[in-house]
Short mmCIF file of C-alpha atoms in Angstrom, two decimals:
data_model
loop_
_atom_site.label_atom_id
_atom_site.label_comp_id
_atom_site.label_asym_id
_atom_site.label_seq_id
_atom_site.Cartn_x
_atom_site.Cartn_y
_atom_site.Cartn_z
CA MET S 23 -41.98 -12.00 -1.16
CA GLN S 24 -45.29 -13.85 -1.04
CA THR S 25 -48.27 -11.51 -1.07
CA THR S 26 -52.03 -11.74 -0.95
CA SER S 27 -54.53 -9.50 -2.64
CA SER S 28 -56.32 -6.93 -0.50
CA THR S 29 -59.52 -8.00 -2.29
CA ASP S 30 -59.28 -11.60 -1.04
CA SER S 31 -62.38 -12.96 0.66
CA HIS S 32 -62.43 -13.94 4.32
CA ARG S 33 -59.58 -16.23 5.24
CA ILE S 34 -57.71 -17.43 8.28
CA VAL S 35 -53.92 -17.48 8.34
CA THR S 36 -52.16 -19.85 10.73
CA PRO S 37 -48.48 -19.63 11.68
CA ASP S 38 -47.86 -22.72 9.52
CA ASP S 39 -49.17 -20.80 6.47
CA LEU S 40 -46.46 -18.13 6.71
CA LYS S 41 -43.55 -18.10 4.24
CA TRP S 42 -40.55 -16.54 5.99
CA GLU S 43 -37.90 -14.59 4.05
CA THR S 44 -34.62 -13.27 5.48
CA VAL S 45 -34.38 -9.50 4.95
CA ILE S 46 -31.28 -8.72 7.04
CA PRO S 47 -29.10 -10.95 9.22
CA GLY S 48 -31.15 -12.14 12.19
CA THR S 49 -34.46 -10.86 10.81
CA GLN S 50 -37.12 -12.59 8.71
CA ILE S 51 -40.50 -11.33 7.52
CA ALA S 52 -43.64 -13.02 6.25
CA VAL S 53 -46.57 -11.32 4.55
CA VAL S 54 -49.82 -12.13 6.35
CA ALA S 55 -52.18 -10.06 4.19
CA GLY S 56 -51.98 -7.46 1.44
CA ASP S 57 -48.92 -6.42 -0.54
CA PRO S 58 -46.43 -3.96 0.99
CA THR S 59 -45.25 -2.91 -2.49
CA LYS S 60 -48.70 -1.77 -3.65
CA PRO S 61 -51.16 0.89 -2.44
CA GLY S 62 -53.42 -0.33 0.36
CA PRO S 63 -53.28 -1.95 3.77
CA PHE S 64 -50.97 -4.85 4.55
CA VAL S 65 -49.86 -6.93 7.53
CA ILE S 66 -46.48 -8.58 7.95
CA ARG S 67 -44.88 -10.55 10.75
CA GLN S 68 -41.26 -10.02 11.65
CA LYS S 69 -39.06 -12.54 13.49
CA THR S 70 -35.86 -11.11 14.93
CA ALA S 71 -33.24 -13.01 16.91
CA ALA S 72 -32.20 -11.86 20.38
CA GLY S 73 -29.47 -9.23 20.12
CA ALA S 74 -29.82 -8.72 16.35
CA MET S 75 -29.43 -5.00 15.72
CA VAL S 76 -31.89 -3.31 13.37
CA PRO S 77 -30.14 -0.06 12.32
CA ALA S 78 -31.79 3.35 12.30
CA HIS S 79 -34.25 3.47 9.43
CA TRP S 80 -37.55 5.04 8.40
CA HIS S 81 -40.55 4.06 6.31
CA THR S 82 -42.61 5.90 3.73
CA THR S 83 -45.85 5.32 5.67
CA THR S 84 -46.81 5.02 9.34
CA GLU S 85 -45.82 1.70 10.93
CA ASN S 86 -47.95 0.10 13.64
CA VAL S 87 -46.11 -2.52 15.71
CA THR S 88 -47.66 -5.12 18.04
CA VAL S 89 -45.41 -7.49 19.98
CA LEU S 90 -46.71 -11.05 19.72
CA GLN S 91 -43.88 -12.97 21.36
CA GLY S 92 -40.70 -12.11 23.28
CA THR S 93 -39.20 -8.86 24.55
CA PHE S 94 -38.70 -6.28 21.82
CA ALA S 95 -36.70 -3.09 22.36
CA MET S 96 -37.15 -0.10 20.09
CA GLY S 97 -35.84 3.48 20.04
CA ILE S 98 -36.34 6.69 18.10
CA GLY S 99 -33.43 8.55 16.51
CA GLU S 100 -31.11 8.79 13.53
CA LYS S 101 -28.38 6.62 15.13
CA PHE S 102 -28.63 3.32 16.96
CA ASP S 103 -28.33 4.16 20.67
CA LYS S 104 -28.81 1.32 23.13
CA THR S 105 -29.60 3.84 25.91
CA LYS S 106 -32.70 5.00 23.99
CA LEU S 107 -34.26 1.53 23.66
CA THR S 108 -37.66 1.02 25.29
CA ARG S 109 -38.77 -2.51 26.15
CA MET S 110 -41.99 -3.84 24.70
CA HIS S 111 -43.66 -7.07 25.81
CA PRO S 112 -46.35 -9.30 24.24
CA GLY S 113 -49.49 -7.24 23.68
CA ASP S 114 -47.63 -3.90 23.69
CA PHE S 115 -48.25 -1.58 20.73
CA SER S 116 -46.26 1.24 19.14
CA THR S 117 -46.96 3.54 16.25
CA VAL S 118 -44.12 5.17 14.34
CA PRO S 119 -45.17 7.99 12.01
CA ALA S 120 -43.93 8.01 8.42
CA THR S 121 -40.34 9.28 7.99
CA VAL S 122 -39.51 9.06 11.74
CA PRO S 123 -36.15 7.28 12.15
CA HIS S 124 -36.19 4.35 14.56
CA PHE S 125 -34.09 1.30 15.46
CA ALA S 126 -34.43 -1.92 17.42
CA MET S 127 -32.59 -4.71 19.19
CA PRO S 128 -34.72 -7.43 20.81
CA GLU S 129 -33.68 -8.82 24.18
CA THR S 130 -35.12 -12.23 23.31
CA ASP S 131 -36.18 -13.89 20.07
CA VAL S 132 -39.29 -11.95 19.06
CA ILE S 133 -42.20 -11.98 16.68
CA VAL S 134 -43.87 -8.64 16.02
CA GLN S 135 -46.76 -7.82 13.73
CA LEU S 136 -46.45 -4.75 11.52
CA ASP S 137 -49.52 -3.10 10.05
CA ALA S 138 -49.17 -0.27 7.54
CA MET S 139 -50.27 1.12 4.20
CA GLY S 140 -48.37 0.41 1.03
CA PRO S 141 -46.40 1.16 -0.88
CA TRP S 142 -43.98 0.72 2.01
CA VAL S 143 -40.27 1.31 1.66
CA THR S 144 -37.55 0.92 4.29
CA ASN S 145 -34.77 3.53 4.11
CA VAL S 146 -31.68 3.10 6.31
CA VAL S 147 -30.58 6.49 7.68
CA ASN S 148 -26.85 5.88 7.19
CA PRO S 149 -26.20 3.83 4.04
CA ALA S 150 -22.98 2.47 5.63
CA ASP S 151 -25.18 0.79 8.29
CA ASP S 152 -27.45 -0.89 5.73
CA PRO S 153 -27.06 -4.67 6.18
CA ARG S 154 -28.77 -5.26 2.83
CA GLY S 155 -25.57 -4.10 1.10
#
């Protein structure tokens, strides 16, 4: 995963600068600033394909989500439940406190921006649902 130091001087990041990495089927991330594996703030972008299910999971720190493109759908709970999904559109924002299980399934191809504090770990609630193996 490409990272940048939180002590970098002013810089501008364009979409062409991003280095995308597949993390689960249908989902890629790119680090925009900081390093999610180290203490301190970071920003990542996440691209998820329409209909790609993101299983119930939680993070070690609070996750702030801003929809940049597409229609994202996100729910809270320990099991993926399509009836609990709430639509989010470009410009919409959500905050998910640390350790709160949540899941997603975008209606369209989406790009969301995630802002959080590191170190940041993703834990899938049910290991059998973990697409990372």
